[in-house]
PDB file of C-alpha atoms in Angstrom:
ATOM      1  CA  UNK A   1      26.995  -6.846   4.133  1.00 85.00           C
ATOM      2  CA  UNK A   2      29.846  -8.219   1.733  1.00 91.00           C
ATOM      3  CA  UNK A   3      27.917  -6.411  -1.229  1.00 92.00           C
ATOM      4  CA  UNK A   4      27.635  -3.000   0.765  1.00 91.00           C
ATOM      5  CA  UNK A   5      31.389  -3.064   1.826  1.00 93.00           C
ATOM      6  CA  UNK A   6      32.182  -3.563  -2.046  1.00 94.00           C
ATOM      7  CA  UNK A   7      29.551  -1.143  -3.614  1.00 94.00           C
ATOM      8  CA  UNK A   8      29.540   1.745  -1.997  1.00 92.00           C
ATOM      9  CA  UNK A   9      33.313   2.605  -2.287  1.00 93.00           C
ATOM     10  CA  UNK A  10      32.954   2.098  -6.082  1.00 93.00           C
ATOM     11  CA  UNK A  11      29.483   4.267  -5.848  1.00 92.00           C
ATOM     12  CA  UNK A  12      31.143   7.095  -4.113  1.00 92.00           C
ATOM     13  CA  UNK A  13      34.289   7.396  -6.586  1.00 91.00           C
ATOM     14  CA  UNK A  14      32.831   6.255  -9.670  1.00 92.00           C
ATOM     15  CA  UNK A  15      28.890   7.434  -9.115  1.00 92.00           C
ATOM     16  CA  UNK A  16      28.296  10.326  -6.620  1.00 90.00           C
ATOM     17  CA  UNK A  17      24.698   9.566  -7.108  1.00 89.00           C
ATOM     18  CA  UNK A  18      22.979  12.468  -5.615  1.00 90.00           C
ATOM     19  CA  UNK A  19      19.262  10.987  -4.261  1.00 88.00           C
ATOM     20  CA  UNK A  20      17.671  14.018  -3.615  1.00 89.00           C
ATOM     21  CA  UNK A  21      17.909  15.296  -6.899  1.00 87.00           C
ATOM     22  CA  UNK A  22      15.380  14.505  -9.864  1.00 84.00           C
ATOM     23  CA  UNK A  23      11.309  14.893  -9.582  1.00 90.00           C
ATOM     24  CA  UNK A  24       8.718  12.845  -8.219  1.00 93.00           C
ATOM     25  CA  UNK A  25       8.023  10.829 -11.257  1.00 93.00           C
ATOM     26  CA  UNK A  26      11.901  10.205 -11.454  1.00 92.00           C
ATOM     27  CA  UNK A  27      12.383   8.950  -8.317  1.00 93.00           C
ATOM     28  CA  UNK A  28       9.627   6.708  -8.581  1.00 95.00           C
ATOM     29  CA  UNK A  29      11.573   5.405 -11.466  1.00 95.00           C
ATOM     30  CA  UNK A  30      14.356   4.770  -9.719  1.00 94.00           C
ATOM     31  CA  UNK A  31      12.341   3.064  -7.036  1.00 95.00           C
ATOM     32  CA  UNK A  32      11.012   0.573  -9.684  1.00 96.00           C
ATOM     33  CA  UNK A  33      14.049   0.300 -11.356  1.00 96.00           C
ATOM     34  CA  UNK A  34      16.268  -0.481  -8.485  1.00 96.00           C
ATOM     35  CA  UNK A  35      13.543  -3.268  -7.271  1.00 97.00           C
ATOM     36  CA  UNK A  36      13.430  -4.495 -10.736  1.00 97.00           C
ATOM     37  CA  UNK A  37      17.253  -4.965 -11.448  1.00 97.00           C
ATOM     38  CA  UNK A  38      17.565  -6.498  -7.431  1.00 97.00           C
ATOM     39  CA  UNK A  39      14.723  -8.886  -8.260  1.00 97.00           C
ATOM     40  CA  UNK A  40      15.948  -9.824 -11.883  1.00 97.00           C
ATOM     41  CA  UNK A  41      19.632 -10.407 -10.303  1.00 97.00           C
ATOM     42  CA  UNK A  42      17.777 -12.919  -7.613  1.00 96.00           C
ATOM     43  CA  UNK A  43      16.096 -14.854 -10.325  1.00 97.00           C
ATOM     44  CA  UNK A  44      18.791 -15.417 -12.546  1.00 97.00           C
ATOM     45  CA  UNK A  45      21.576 -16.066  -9.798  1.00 96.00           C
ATOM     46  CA  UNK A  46      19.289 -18.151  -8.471  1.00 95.00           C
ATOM     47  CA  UNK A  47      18.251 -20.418 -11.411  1.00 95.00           C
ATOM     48  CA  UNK A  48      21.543 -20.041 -12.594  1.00 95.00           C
ATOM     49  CA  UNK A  49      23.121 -21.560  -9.336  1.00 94.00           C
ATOM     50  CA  UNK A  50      20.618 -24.082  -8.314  1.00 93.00           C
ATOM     51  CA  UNK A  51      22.023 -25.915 -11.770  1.00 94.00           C
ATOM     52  CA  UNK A  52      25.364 -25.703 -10.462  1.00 93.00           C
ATOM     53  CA  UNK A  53      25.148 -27.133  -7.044  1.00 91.00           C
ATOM     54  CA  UNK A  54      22.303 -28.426  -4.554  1.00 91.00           C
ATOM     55  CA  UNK A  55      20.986 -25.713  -2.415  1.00 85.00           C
ATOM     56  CA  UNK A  56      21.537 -27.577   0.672  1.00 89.00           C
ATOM     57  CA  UNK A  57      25.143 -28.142  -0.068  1.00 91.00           C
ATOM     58  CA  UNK A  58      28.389 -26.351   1.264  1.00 94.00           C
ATOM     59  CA  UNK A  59      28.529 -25.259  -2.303  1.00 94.00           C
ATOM     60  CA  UNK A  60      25.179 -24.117  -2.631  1.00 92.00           C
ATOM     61  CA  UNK A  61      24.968 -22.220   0.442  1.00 95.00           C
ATOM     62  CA  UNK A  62      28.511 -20.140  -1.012  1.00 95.00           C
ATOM     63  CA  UNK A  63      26.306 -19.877  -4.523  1.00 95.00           C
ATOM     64  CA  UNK A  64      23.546 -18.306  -2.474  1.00 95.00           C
ATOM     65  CA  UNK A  65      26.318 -15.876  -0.432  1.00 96.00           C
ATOM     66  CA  UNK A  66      27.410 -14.956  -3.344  1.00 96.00           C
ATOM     67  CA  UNK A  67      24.477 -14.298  -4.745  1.00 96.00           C
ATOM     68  CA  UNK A  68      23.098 -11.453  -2.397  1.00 96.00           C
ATOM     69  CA  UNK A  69      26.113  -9.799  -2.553  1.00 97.00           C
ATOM     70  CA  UNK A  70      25.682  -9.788  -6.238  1.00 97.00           C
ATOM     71  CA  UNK A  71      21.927  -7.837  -4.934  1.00 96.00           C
ATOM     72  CA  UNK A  72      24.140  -6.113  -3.059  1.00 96.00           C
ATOM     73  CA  UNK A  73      26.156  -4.691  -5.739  1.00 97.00           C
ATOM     74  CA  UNK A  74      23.623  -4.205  -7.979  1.00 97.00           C
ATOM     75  CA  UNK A  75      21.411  -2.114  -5.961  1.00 95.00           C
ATOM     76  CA  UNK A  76      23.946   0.012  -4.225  1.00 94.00           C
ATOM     77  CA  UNK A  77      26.499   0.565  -7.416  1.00 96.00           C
ATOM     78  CA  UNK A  78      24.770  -0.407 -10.668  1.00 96.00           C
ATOM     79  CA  UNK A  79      21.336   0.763 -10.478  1.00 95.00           C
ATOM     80  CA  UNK A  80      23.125   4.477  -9.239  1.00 95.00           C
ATOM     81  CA  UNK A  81      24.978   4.300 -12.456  1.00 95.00           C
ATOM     82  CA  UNK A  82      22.080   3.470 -14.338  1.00 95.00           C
ATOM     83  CA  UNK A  83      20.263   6.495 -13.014  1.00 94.00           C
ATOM     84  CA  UNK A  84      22.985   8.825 -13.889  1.00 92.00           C
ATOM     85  CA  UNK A  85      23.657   8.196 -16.994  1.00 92.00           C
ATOM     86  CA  UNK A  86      19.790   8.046 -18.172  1.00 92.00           C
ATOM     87  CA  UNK A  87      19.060  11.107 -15.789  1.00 88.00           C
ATOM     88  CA  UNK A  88      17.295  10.223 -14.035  1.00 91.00           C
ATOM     89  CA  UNK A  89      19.294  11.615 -10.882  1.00 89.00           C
ATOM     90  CA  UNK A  90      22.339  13.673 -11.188  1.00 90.00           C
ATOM     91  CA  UNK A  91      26.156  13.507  -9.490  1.00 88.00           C
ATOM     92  CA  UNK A  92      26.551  14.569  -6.366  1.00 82.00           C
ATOM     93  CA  UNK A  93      29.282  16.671  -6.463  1.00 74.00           C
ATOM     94  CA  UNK A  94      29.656  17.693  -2.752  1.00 68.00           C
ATOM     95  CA  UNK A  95      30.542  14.057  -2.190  1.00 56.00           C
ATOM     96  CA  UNK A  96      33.353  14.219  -4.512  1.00 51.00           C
ATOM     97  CA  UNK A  97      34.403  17.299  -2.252  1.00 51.00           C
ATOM     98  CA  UNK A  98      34.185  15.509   0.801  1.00 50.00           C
ATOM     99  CA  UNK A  99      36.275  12.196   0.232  1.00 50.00           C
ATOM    100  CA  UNK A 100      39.112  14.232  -1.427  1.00 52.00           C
ATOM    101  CA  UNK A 101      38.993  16.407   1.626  1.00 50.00           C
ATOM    102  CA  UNK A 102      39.119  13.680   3.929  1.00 51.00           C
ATOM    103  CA  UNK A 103      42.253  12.050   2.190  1.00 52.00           C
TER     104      UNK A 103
END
């Protein structure tokens, strides 16, 4: 939940990923991308952090909160960037209307 609360702000005003736009083949892209980047973020937090602490420790089980937010972050703010700036999907510019209106 942490990850959500801290990605999507940042996705809104930074991103505006739009998700409806781009083709079929595109969005499959971003389908395997966005599992690709959440499962590589896993595997390296997670090897990563199992050096650092014992999984079943206090520490360990912060390491491991941390590290689906990290997911979090990736797949809600990082992987929408990605897609923009490849093209894969394009700005949604309606959002950028809508949060300045609502300020």
């Amino acid at each position: 939940m942490t990850g959500i609360v801290i990605a999507r702000p940042l996705e809104i005003g930074l991103v505006n990923f739009d998700p409806r736009s781009g083709s079929v083949p595109a969005t499959i892209m971003r389908y395997l991308l966005s599992v690709a980047l959440a499962l590589a973020t896993l595997k390296i937090l997670g090897m990563t952090f199992s050096a650092i602490a014992d999984t079943y420790s206090m520490t360990g089980y912060l390491l491991q909160y941390l590290r689906y937010v990290a997911v979090g972050v990736v797949s809600l703010f990082v992987a929408p960037l990605i897609f923009t700036r490849t093209g894969l999907a394009k700005t949604d510019s309606r959002a950028a209307t809508r949060l300045s209106a609502s300020t």
